[in-house]
Amino acid sequence: MKTLIKTFSNGVRLVYEKTENTKPATILICVNTGSVNEDNKNNGISHLIEHMAFKGTKNRTAKQISQEFEELGAIANAYTGQFRTCYFATTLNENIEGCFNILSDIVFNSSYDEVELEKEKKVIYEEIDANKDVPDTVIYENYLSNFYKNTPIERRVIGKKEILEKITRQDILDYFEKNYVGNRIVVSVVGSLPNQKIVEFVKKYICKFFRKKMEIEEPNKSLHIIPDRNFVFEKKDINQSQIIFGFPADNVFYDKSNAYPLMSFIFGGGMASRLFQKVREEHGLVYSIFCQPYLHSLGGDVLISFSTNEKNAKKAMALIKEEIDKLVKDGITDKEYERAKTFSKSVLISSFENGASHATKNATNLSIFNKIFTVEDILEDYDKISKEDINQVIKKVFNYCNICGNVLTKNPDETLFDVFK
C-alpha cells in the first residue's frame, strides 16, 4: 500500500491509503470533537449533531440521503466518541465521488430542522433508556464517571435527557461553528483510485466549507490522571453482580505504549490469560473476565471487568488479587511474552485487511500524532517492546492506593474491595 498525507491551506488533513486490488473503498470524515469538548450545559450535543446529520440537509431530505447512499451500493453510518465524531461510507471504488458528495453534505451542510431536532431527541432518549437495560453498559459508564471524576472524560457521550431537552438549534449552530473547523477535520480514504482524484474530491466537496485555518491548542503530552482510591456501589435488580475496577496508566504518548496491550493480553485478554484460566477455568466463577487498557491524550487506565453470582463475588476478587500479586512479584514468563506478541501481530495484520478499520486507524493516528503508522511500523514497535518493558508497566500500574471500582448488584456489599487494603 502507498500512503498520501496532505494538509490543505485551511487546515483540513487527508490520509489516503491506495490499495493495489479491487477492495471496496471507504471514506471516513473524522471531526476531532466529542464529549470532552462539551460542558455541563451541552453534554451530549456532539452525539446529537451526529444523529442530525442524517435528518436532512439544504439539498437533501432524510429519505433522499438514505436512497442515494443505497443507489451507490454504500453502507453508511456514523459514531461519536469522547474525542472524535466520525462519518463514513464503504462502497465500490467507482462510486467514491458520489459518497464524497453525500457525506460532505450531511456533515457540513445539515439543516438542523427544529421539528426533526425534537423528534431525534426522542430517539436518543430511547437509546439512553435502552442502555440502562444493559448492565455492562451501565457499569462501564459509571466506572468512567468515577475514575475520571472532575475531568472532561467523566461526561457521557450520549448525554443526559435533562440536558438534551434544553439544547436548541442555535446551541447546535454555535457548537458546530466552534468545533467543526478545518484543523479538526481528517479525511481518511482507503481505495484504489489515483491519488490526484482523491485530492480533487477533497478540494471539491470538503475544503469549500472552510475559508481559513483556525488555531487549535496543542495537547499536553504529559497529562497523567491519578484518581483517589474510590468505590461506588449501585443497587439494581439484576441476576449477576457487574464489577469493574481499574488503575491509572500512562497516556497515549508514552513511548512504550504497546507494552500495555501486550500486558493486558497476558493477564486478561485471551482464553490462555491468567485471569481466564484461574477465575473461569479452574474455579468456574465467571463466564468471561477481561483486562483492558485505555490510553488517550488525557491519561489512561487499565481496567478489569467481570460479572458473577453475588455469592461468588468475594471469592473471585480474592483470586484476582492473588493473580495481580503474582504478576507484580514474578513478572511474565518467556512463553507468555512470545505468545502475546504473536497473537497481537496476527490481530493487527487482520485489522489492516478491513478497509473501514484501516481508515479509522489512519484517521485516529493522524488526529493524535499528526502521522500514521503502517502495519510494518507497528510490527516493528511490538518487536521493540521487551519483556522487561512489560514488567515495568505491571509494577507501575497495579498500585492499590489508586484503585477505583464500581459495582452494580442486587444487594451491595461495601466490603467487596477490602481485599485490596
Tab-separated table of C-alpha atoms in Angstrom:
chain	number	residue	atom	x	y	z
A	1	MET	CA	0.000	0.000	0.000
A	2	LYS	CA	1.086	3.563	-0.728
A	3	THR	CA	0.096	6.384	1.581
A	4	LEU	CA	-0.602	10.008	0.760
A	5	ILE	CA	-0.771	12.549	3.570
A	6	LYS	CA	-1.709	16.107	2.665
A	7	THR	CA	-2.629	19.196	4.680
A	8	PHE	CA	-4.655	21.835	2.844
A	9	SER	CA	-4.294	25.568	3.418
A	10	ASN	CA	-7.466	25.681	5.532
A	11	GLY	CA	-6.143	23.003	7.932
A	12	VAL	CA	-8.104	20.029	6.552
A	13	ARG	CA	-5.926	16.911	6.517
A	14	LEU	CA	-6.160	13.965	4.135
A	15	VAL	CA	-4.696	10.496	4.524
A	16	TYR	CA	-5.192	8.211	1.539
A	17	GLU	CA	-4.129	4.576	1.590
A	18	LYS	CA	-4.007	3.383	-2.017
A	19	THR	CA	-4.599	-0.342	-2.441
A	20	GLU	CA	-3.465	-2.388	-5.398
A	21	ASN	CA	-6.570	-4.552	-5.709
A	22	THR	CA	-10.335	-4.166	-6.122
A	23	LYS	CA	-11.305	-3.952	-2.467
A	24	PRO	CA	-14.319	-1.811	-1.606
A	25	ALA	CA	-13.388	1.783	-0.862
A	26	THR	CA	-14.005	3.502	2.476
A	27	ILE	CA	-14.326	7.233	3.065
A	28	LEU	CA	-14.261	8.480	6.635
A	29	ILE	CA	-14.680	12.085	7.723
A	30	CYS	CA	-13.304	12.430	11.230
A	31	VAL	CA	-14.079	15.564	13.232
A	32	ASN	CA	-11.863	15.914	16.270
A	33	THR	CA	-14.585	16.860	18.686
A	34	GLY	CA	-16.601	14.788	21.126
A	35	SER	CA	-17.844	14.741	24.681
A	36	VAL	CA	-14.522	16.094	26.057
A	37	ASN	CA	-15.219	19.318	24.135
A	38	GLU	CA	-18.609	19.794	25.799
A	39	ASP	CA	-19.597	21.247	29.151
A	40	ASN	CA	-22.293	20.548	31.711
A	41	LYS	CA	-24.779	22.697	29.795
A	42	ASN	CA	-24.462	20.964	26.428
A	43	ASN	CA	-23.294	17.437	27.293
A	44	GLY	CA	-24.493	15.122	24.525
A	45	ILE	CA	-24.505	17.758	21.786
A	46	SER	CA	-21.736	16.058	19.738
A	47	HIS	CA	-23.775	12.852	19.606
A	48	LEU	CA	-26.931	14.822	18.827
A	49	ILE	CA	-25.229	16.542	15.886
A	50	GLU	CA	-24.100	13.160	14.564
A	51	HIS	CA	-27.719	11.949	14.631
A	52	MET	CA	-28.977	15.120	12.943
A	53	ALA	CA	-26.540	14.703	10.053
A	54	PHE	CA	-28.813	12.039	8.589
A	55	LYS	CA	-32.035	14.013	9.120
A	56	GLY	CA	-31.739	16.336	6.140
A	57	THR	CA	-29.554	18.994	4.552
A	58	LYS	CA	-30.195	22.111	2.486
A	59	ASN	CA	-30.007	19.847	-0.587
A	60	ARG	CA	-31.453	16.505	0.530
A	61	THR	CA	-34.235	15.168	2.726
A	62	ALA	CA	-33.544	12.334	5.152
A	63	LYS	CA	-35.212	9.921	2.723
A	64	GLN	CA	-33.103	11.141	-0.184
A	65	ILE	CA	-29.927	10.663	1.848
A	66	SER	CA	-30.797	7.021	2.509
A	67	GLN	CA	-31.890	6.395	-1.080
A	68	GLU	CA	-28.808	7.973	-2.632
A	69	PHE	CA	-26.416	6.021	-0.424
A	70	GLU	CA	-28.177	2.776	-1.365
A	71	GLU	CA	-28.168	3.676	-5.056
A	72	LEU	CA	-24.372	3.865	-4.767
A	73	GLY	CA	-24.291	0.497	-3.003
A	74	ALA	CA	-22.855	2.278	0.033
A	75	ILE	CA	-23.014	1.209	3.645
A	76	ALA	CA	-23.006	4.486	5.571
A	77	ASN	CA	-23.016	5.219	9.284
A	78	ALA	CA	-21.516	7.419	11.984
A	79	TYR	CA	-20.417	7.286	15.601
A	80	THR	CA	-19.451	9.675	18.367
A	81	GLY	CA	-16.778	9.154	20.978
A	82	GLN	CA	-15.114	11.156	23.685
A	83	PHE	CA	-12.561	12.719	21.346
A	84	ARG	CA	-13.903	12.268	17.814
A	85	THR	CA	-17.092	12.170	15.746
A	86	CYS	CA	-16.792	10.104	12.568
A	87	TYR	CA	-18.968	9.731	9.487
A	88	PHE	CA	-18.163	7.025	6.957
A	89	ALA	CA	-19.297	5.128	3.891
A	90	THR	CA	-17.988	1.956	2.254
A	91	THR	CA	-18.726	1.488	-1.417
A	92	LEU	CA	-17.249	0.391	-4.749
A	93	ASN	CA	-14.236	2.366	-5.942
A	94	GLU	CA	-16.145	3.743	-8.930
A	95	ASN	CA	-18.704	5.307	-6.556
A	96	ILE	CA	-16.268	7.152	-4.309
A	97	GLU	CA	-17.091	10.582	-5.692
A	98	GLY	CA	-20.809	10.093	-5.114
A	99	CYS	CA	-20.145	9.186	-1.470
A	100	PHE	CA	-17.880	12.223	-1.051
A	101	ASN	CA	-20.759	14.346	-2.316
A	102	ILE	CA	-23.345	12.937	0.109
A	103	LEU	CA	-21.061	12.606	3.150
A	104	SER	CA	-19.771	16.160	2.884
A	105	ASP	CA	-23.339	17.418	2.511
A	106	ILE	CA	-24.661	15.688	5.622
A	107	VAL	CA	-21.626	16.558	7.771
A	108	PHE	CA	-21.130	20.204	6.836
A	109	ASN	CA	-24.462	21.274	5.371
A	110	SER	CA	-27.141	19.856	7.689
A	111	SER	CA	-30.255	21.961	8.050
A	112	TYR	CA	-30.886	21.067	11.729
A	113	ASP	CA	-34.621	21.442	11.205
A	114	GLU	CA	-36.276	22.208	14.553
A	115	VAL	CA	-39.102	19.694	14.057
A	116	GLU	CA	-36.589	16.967	13.176
A	117	LEU	CA	-34.415	18.032	16.102
A	118	GLU	CA	-37.175	17.427	18.628
A	119	LYS	CA	-38.021	14.070	17.033
A	120	GLU	CA	-34.387	12.968	17.077
A	121	LYS	CA	-34.049	13.927	20.728
A	122	LYS	CA	-36.805	11.393	21.436
A	123	VAL	CA	-34.839	8.762	19.518
A	124	ILE	CA	-31.809	9.455	21.710
A	125	TYR	CA	-33.967	9.269	24.844
A	126	GLU	CA	-34.927	5.769	23.704
A	127	GLU	CA	-31.239	4.992	23.200
A	128	ILE	CA	-30.472	6.224	26.727
A	129	ASP	CA	-33.237	4.041	28.175
A	130	ALA	CA	-32.079	1.053	26.131
A	131	ASN	CA	-28.553	1.452	27.515
A	132	LYS	CA	-29.935	1.416	31.045
A	133	ASP	CA	-31.248	-2.083	30.361
A	134	VAL	CA	-27.738	-3.346	29.507
A	135	PRO	CA	-25.849	-3.854	32.792
A	136	ASP	CA	-22.361	-3.982	31.278
A	137	THR	CA	-23.001	-0.644	29.524
A	138	VAL	CA	-24.275	0.914	32.755
A	139	ILE	CA	-21.324	-0.292	34.808
A	140	TYR	CA	-18.743	0.868	32.253
A	141	GLU	CA	-20.234	4.358	32.014
A	142	ASN	CA	-20.391	4.535	35.810
A	143	TYR	CA	-16.761	3.439	36.031
A	144	LEU	CA	-15.589	6.135	33.609
A	145	SER	CA	-17.524	8.791	35.527
A	146	ASN	CA	-15.936	7.561	38.757
A	147	PHE	CA	-12.346	7.060	37.588
A	148	TYR	CA	-12.239	10.311	35.603
A	149	LYS	CA	-14.252	12.406	38.039
A	150	ASN	CA	-13.758	16.168	37.579
A	151	THR	CA	-12.182	15.695	34.150
A	152	PRO	CA	-13.813	16.036	30.691
A	153	ILE	CA	-13.956	12.246	30.352
A	154	GLU	CA	-16.497	11.896	33.156
A	155	ARG	CA	-19.195	13.227	30.827
A	156	ARG	CA	-21.167	10.572	28.976
A	157	VAL	CA	-21.014	10.636	25.197
A	158	ILE	CA	-24.747	10.012	24.852
A	159	GLY	CA	-25.603	12.829	27.262
A	160	LYS	CA	-28.484	13.116	29.712
A	161	LYS	CA	-32.156	13.714	28.997
A	162	GLU	CA	-32.433	16.767	31.215
A	163	ILE	CA	-29.559	18.462	29.366
A	164	LEU	CA	-30.580	17.379	25.859
A	165	GLU	CA	-34.106	18.710	26.407
A	166	LYS	CA	-32.716	22.244	26.732
A	167	ILE	CA	-30.383	22.164	23.715
A	168	THR	CA	-31.686	24.411	20.932
A	169	ARG	CA	-30.958	24.685	17.232
A	170	GLN	CA	-28.902	27.796	17.973
A	171	ASP	CA	-26.835	25.862	20.525
A	172	ILE	CA	-26.063	23.328	17.790
A	173	LEU	CA	-25.090	26.043	15.304
A	174	ASP	CA	-22.803	27.693	17.886
A	175	TYR	CA	-21.122	24.396	18.797
A	176	PHE	CA	-20.771	23.478	15.125
A	177	GLU	CA	-19.150	26.811	14.249
A	178	LYS	CA	-16.663	26.486	17.103
A	179	ASN	CA	-15.689	22.833	16.645
A	180	TYR	CA	-16.318	21.816	13.030
A	181	VAL	CA	-13.311	23.776	11.763
A	182	GLY	CA	-10.664	22.855	9.202
A	183	ASN	CA	-7.930	21.998	11.717
A	184	ARG	CA	-10.210	19.445	13.344
A	185	ILE	CA	-11.099	17.649	10.097
A	186	VAL	CA	-9.284	14.491	8.978
A	187	VAL	CA	-10.455	12.776	5.799
A	188	SER	CA	-9.295	9.162	5.669
A	189	VAL	CA	-9.742	7.144	2.498
A	190	VAL	CA	-8.813	3.589	1.554
A	191	GLY	CA	-9.289	2.709	-2.112
A	192	SER	CA	-7.611	2.156	-5.459
A	193	LEU	CA	-8.201	5.400	-7.379
A	194	PRO	CA	-5.237	7.616	-8.338
A	195	ASN	CA	-4.020	9.991	-5.625
A	196	GLN	CA	-4.915	13.088	-7.638
A	197	LYS	CA	-8.550	12.001	-7.909
A	198	ILE	CA	-8.898	11.758	-4.129
A	199	VAL	CA	-7.204	15.134	-3.652
A	200	GLU	CA	-9.627	16.656	-6.178
A	201	PHE	CA	-12.636	15.188	-4.359
A	202	VAL	CA	-11.483	16.566	-1.003
A	203	LYS	CA	-10.976	20.019	-2.526
A	204	LYS	CA	-14.309	19.916	-4.367
A	205	TYR	CA	-16.556	18.530	-1.668
A	206	ILE	CA	-14.919	19.326	1.701
A	207	CYS	CA	-12.413	22.165	1.525
A	208	LYS	CA	-15.053	24.517	0.136
A	209	PHE	CA	-16.683	24.659	3.579
A	210	PHE	CA	-13.579	26.132	5.261
A	211	ARG	CA	-12.272	29.549	4.341
A	212	LYS	CA	-9.351	29.877	6.732
A	213	LYS	CA	-7.185	27.913	9.097
A	214	MET	CA	-8.153	28.152	12.776
A	215	GLU	CA	-5.742	27.887	15.674
A	216	ILE	CA	-6.122	24.721	17.748
A	217	GLU	CA	-4.472	24.190	21.121
A	218	GLU	CA	-1.790	21.506	21.105
A	219	PRO	CA	-2.307	18.570	23.502
A	220	ASN	CA	-0.396	18.402	26.764
A	221	LYS	CA	1.623	15.223	26.294
A	222	SER	CA	2.479	14.947	29.989
A	223	LEU	CA	-1.080	14.593	31.308
A	224	HIS	CA	-1.468	11.650	33.657
A	225	ILE	CA	-4.689	11.325	35.655
A	226	ILE	CA	-4.293	9.808	39.135
A	227	PRO	CA	-7.693	9.338	40.817
A	228	ASP	CA	-8.277	8.976	44.536
A	229	ARG	CA	-8.964	5.453	45.750
A	230	ASN	CA	-12.726	5.200	45.432
A	231	PHE	CA	-15.506	2.596	45.185
A	232	VAL	CA	-19.104	3.144	44.110
A	233	PHE	CA	-21.912	0.645	44.673
A	234	GLU	CA	-25.239	0.866	42.876
A	235	LYS	CA	-28.287	-1.255	43.587
A	236	LYS	CA	-30.038	-2.781	40.569
A	237	ASP	CA	-32.347	-5.767	40.221
A	238	ILE	CA	-30.112	-7.976	38.065
A	239	ASN	CA	-29.156	-11.639	38.243
A	240	GLN	CA	-25.386	-11.165	38.377
A	241	SER	CA	-23.122	-8.622	40.018
A	242	GLN	CA	-21.339	-6.455	37.452
A	243	ILE	CA	-17.881	-5.448	38.680
A	244	ILE	CA	-15.252	-3.139	37.177
A	245	PHE	CA	-12.148	-1.737	38.792
A	246	GLY	CA	-9.107	-0.041	37.345
A	247	PHE	CA	-5.719	1.531	37.873
A	248	PRO	CA	-4.045	4.653	36.392
A	249	ALA	CA	-1.912	4.184	33.272
A	250	ASP	CA	0.267	6.308	31.018
A	251	ASN	CA	-1.314	8.414	28.297
A	252	VAL	CA	-1.255	7.560	24.591
A	253	PHE	CA	2.007	9.468	24.049
A	254	TYR	CA	4.015	7.071	26.229
A	255	ASP	CA	6.881	5.872	24.020
A	256	LYS	CA	6.363	2.231	25.000
A	257	SER	CA	2.557	2.287	24.928
A	258	ASN	CA	2.356	-1.064	23.127
A	259	ALA	CA	3.541	-2.697	26.345
A	260	TYR	CA	0.016	-2.094	27.658
A	261	PRO	CA	-1.969	-4.260	25.199
A	262	LEU	CA	0.681	-6.980	25.456
A	263	MET	CA	0.472	-6.963	29.254
A	264	SER	CA	-3.312	-6.904	29.245
A	265	PHE	CA	-3.495	-9.793	26.780
A	266	ILE	CA	-1.270	-11.905	29.017
A	267	PHE	CA	-3.193	-11.059	32.163
A	268	GLY	CA	-6.776	-10.996	30.941
A	269	GLY	CA	-7.119	-10.735	27.181
A	270	GLY	CA	-7.369	-14.268	25.867
A	271	MET	CA	-8.524	-17.752	26.801
A	272	ALA	CA	-4.978	-18.645	27.891
A	273	SER	CA	-4.696	-15.499	30.032
A	274	ARG	CA	-4.050	-15.775	33.743
A	275	LEU	CA	-7.397	-14.371	34.841
A	276	PHE	CA	-9.420	-16.512	32.418
A	277	GLN	CA	-7.585	-19.670	33.428
A	278	LYS	CA	-7.744	-19.009	37.164
A	279	VAL	CA	-11.188	-17.478	37.687
A	280	ARG	CA	-13.160	-19.247	34.947
A	281	GLU	CA	-11.361	-22.467	34.047
A	282	GLU	CA	-10.090	-23.515	37.487
A	283	HIS	CA	-12.912	-22.182	39.652
A	284	GLY	CA	-15.878	-21.678	37.306
A	285	LEU	CA	-16.860	-18.348	38.881
A	286	VAL	CA	-17.398	-16.296	35.713
A	287	TYR	CA	-18.407	-16.696	32.100
A	288	SER	CA	-15.925	-14.053	30.949
A	289	ILE	CA	-13.314	-11.798	32.523
A	290	PHE	CA	-11.183	-9.121	30.887
A	291	CYS	CA	-8.214	-6.881	31.494
A	292	GLN	CA	-8.152	-3.941	29.067
A	293	PRO	CA	-6.036	-0.796	28.679
A	294	TYR	CA	-7.455	2.544	27.604
A	295	LEU	CA	-4.777	5.114	26.739
A	296	HIS	CA	-5.787	8.530	25.421
A	297	SER	CA	-4.486	12.080	25.256
A	298	LEU	CA	-5.740	12.994	28.748
A	299	GLY	CA	-4.377	9.965	30.572
A	300	GLY	CA	-5.188	6.301	30.753
A	301	ASP	CA	-6.341	3.341	32.812
A	302	VAL	CA	-6.154	-0.431	32.920
A	303	LEU	CA	-9.455	-1.996	33.926
A	304	ILE	CA	-10.532	-5.463	35.000
A	305	SER	CA	-14.177	-6.353	34.400
A	306	PHE	CA	-16.359	-9.386	35.038
A	307	SER	CA	-19.792	-10.457	36.217
A	308	THR	CA	-20.619	-13.219	38.649
A	309	ASN	CA	-23.216	-14.502	41.084
A	310	GLU	CA	-23.354	-12.371	44.240
A	311	LYS	CA	-22.200	-15.214	46.473
A	312	ASN	CA	-19.093	-15.727	44.316
A	313	ALA	CA	-18.017	-12.081	44.112
A	314	LYS	CA	-15.663	-12.051	47.102
A	315	LYS	CA	-14.000	-15.299	46.101
A	316	ALA	CA	-13.472	-14.007	42.563
A	317	MET	CA	-11.965	-10.769	43.896
A	318	ALA	CA	-9.603	-12.712	46.166
A	319	LEU	CA	-8.417	-14.832	43.230
A	320	ILE	CA	-7.855	-11.730	41.081
A	321	LYS	CA	-5.877	-10.083	43.882
A	322	GLU	CA	-3.796	-13.254	44.185
A	323	GLU	CA	-3.025	-13.204	40.442
A	324	ILE	CA	-2.152	-9.492	40.484
A	325	ASP	CA	0.271	-10.025	43.349
A	326	LYS	CA	1.932	-12.930	41.498
A	327	LEU	CA	2.191	-10.846	38.344
A	328	VAL	CA	3.803	-7.920	40.173
A	329	LYS	CA	6.182	-10.176	42.147
A	330	ASP	CA	7.341	-12.539	39.394
A	331	GLY	CA	6.528	-10.742	36.141
A	332	ILE	CA	5.584	-12.515	32.940
A	333	THR	CA	7.165	-15.663	31.520
A	334	ASP	CA	9.087	-16.002	28.259
A	335	LYS	CA	6.281	-18.117	26.785
A	336	GLU	CA	3.640	-15.536	27.710
A	337	TYR	CA	5.756	-12.796	26.169
A	338	GLU	CA	6.193	-14.622	22.850
A	339	ARG	CA	2.547	-15.728	22.714
A	340	ALA	CA	1.299	-12.183	23.312
A	341	LYS	CA	3.487	-10.746	20.554
A	342	THR	CA	2.495	-13.438	18.053
A	343	PHE	CA	-1.216	-13.103	18.751
A	344	SER	CA	-1.138	-9.291	18.717
A	345	LYS	CA	0.669	-9.245	15.381
A	346	SER	CA	-1.915	-11.616	13.894
A	347	VAL	CA	-4.821	-9.438	15.062
A	348	LEU	CA	-3.067	-6.321	13.782
A	349	ILE	CA	-2.475	-7.716	10.284
A	350	SER	CA	-6.090	-8.900	10.077
A	351	SER	CA	-7.385	-5.453	11.039
A	352	PHE	CA	-5.449	-3.834	8.207
A	353	GLU	CA	-7.294	-6.075	5.753
A	354	ASN	CA	-10.577	-4.383	6.665
A	355	GLY	CA	-10.952	-1.098	4.792
A	356	ALA	CA	-13.209	0.604	7.347
A	357	SER	CA	-10.967	-0.443	10.235
A	358	HIS	CA	-7.908	0.688	8.318
A	359	ALA	CA	-9.412	4.094	7.512
A	360	THR	CA	-10.344	4.548	11.174
A	361	LYS	CA	-6.815	3.692	12.359
A	362	ASN	CA	-5.292	6.177	9.954
A	363	ALA	CA	-7.703	8.944	10.947
A	364	THR	CA	-7.114	8.328	14.649
A	365	ASN	CA	-3.331	8.301	14.330
A	366	LEU	CA	-3.271	11.416	12.174
A	367	SER	CA	-5.597	13.147	14.652
A	368	ILE	CA	-3.473	12.280	17.682
A	369	PHE	CA	0.087	12.115	16.391
A	370	ASN	CA	-0.187	14.011	13.086
A	371	LYS	CA	1.268	10.967	11.325
A	372	ILE	CA	0.184	7.446	10.516
A	373	PHE	CA	1.712	4.105	11.362
A	374	THR	CA	1.938	1.395	8.734
A	375	VAL	CA	1.481	-2.230	9.669
A	376	GLU	CA	5.261	-2.582	9.328
A	377	ASP	CA	5.798	0.316	11.756
A	378	ILE	CA	3.558	-1.275	14.380
A	379	LEU	CA	5.031	-4.744	13.950
A	380	GLU	CA	8.487	-3.247	14.415
A	381	ASP	CA	7.307	-1.408	17.517
A	382	TYR	CA	5.942	-4.630	19.006
A	383	ASP	CA	9.362	-6.208	18.485
A	384	LYS	CA	10.982	-3.307	20.317
A	385	ILE	CA	8.860	-3.934	23.424
A	386	SER	CA	10.906	-6.146	25.718
A	387	LYS	CA	9.784	-8.485	28.446
A	388	GLU	CA	11.274	-6.038	30.953
A	389	ASP	CA	9.248	-3.160	29.456
A	390	ILE	CA	6.072	-5.105	30.182
A	391	ASN	CA	7.195	-5.970	33.714
A	392	GLN	CA	7.918	-2.299	34.384
A	393	VAL	CA	4.390	-1.379	33.249
A	394	ILE	CA	2.979	-4.066	35.533
A	395	LYS	CA	4.791	-2.667	38.579
A	396	LYS	CA	3.774	0.864	37.673
A	397	VAL	CA	0.074	0.110	37.111
A	398	PHE	CA	-1.012	-2.223	39.887
A	399	ASN	CA	-0.888	0.145	42.844
A	400	TYR	CA	-3.750	-0.445	45.284
A	401	CYS	CA	-3.527	3.133	46.557
A	402	ASN	CA	-5.091	4.392	43.315
A	403	ILE	CA	-7.642	1.680	42.582
A	404	CYS	CA	-11.131	2.802	41.567
A	405	GLY	CA	-14.051	0.420	41.283
A	406	ASN	CA	-17.762	0.214	40.516
A	407	VAL	CA	-20.282	-2.474	41.369
A	408	LEU	CA	-23.791	-2.929	40.027
A	409	THR	CA	-25.692	-5.546	42.017
A	410	LYS	CA	-28.931	-6.511	43.709
A	411	ASN	CA	-27.525	-6.431	47.254
A	412	PRO	CA	-24.448	-4.191	47.517
A	413	ASP	CA	-21.660	-5.387	49.829
A	414	GLU	CA	-19.374	-2.446	50.511
A	415	THR	CA	-16.662	-4.715	51.905
A	416	LEU	CA	-16.071	-6.254	48.470
A	417	PHE	CA	-12.883	-4.284	47.798
A	418	ASP	CA	-11.445	-4.788	51.290
A	419	VAL	CA	-9.211	-7.484	49.789
A	420	PHE	CA	-7.147	-4.687	48.232
A	421	LYS	CA	-6.290	-2.979	51.503
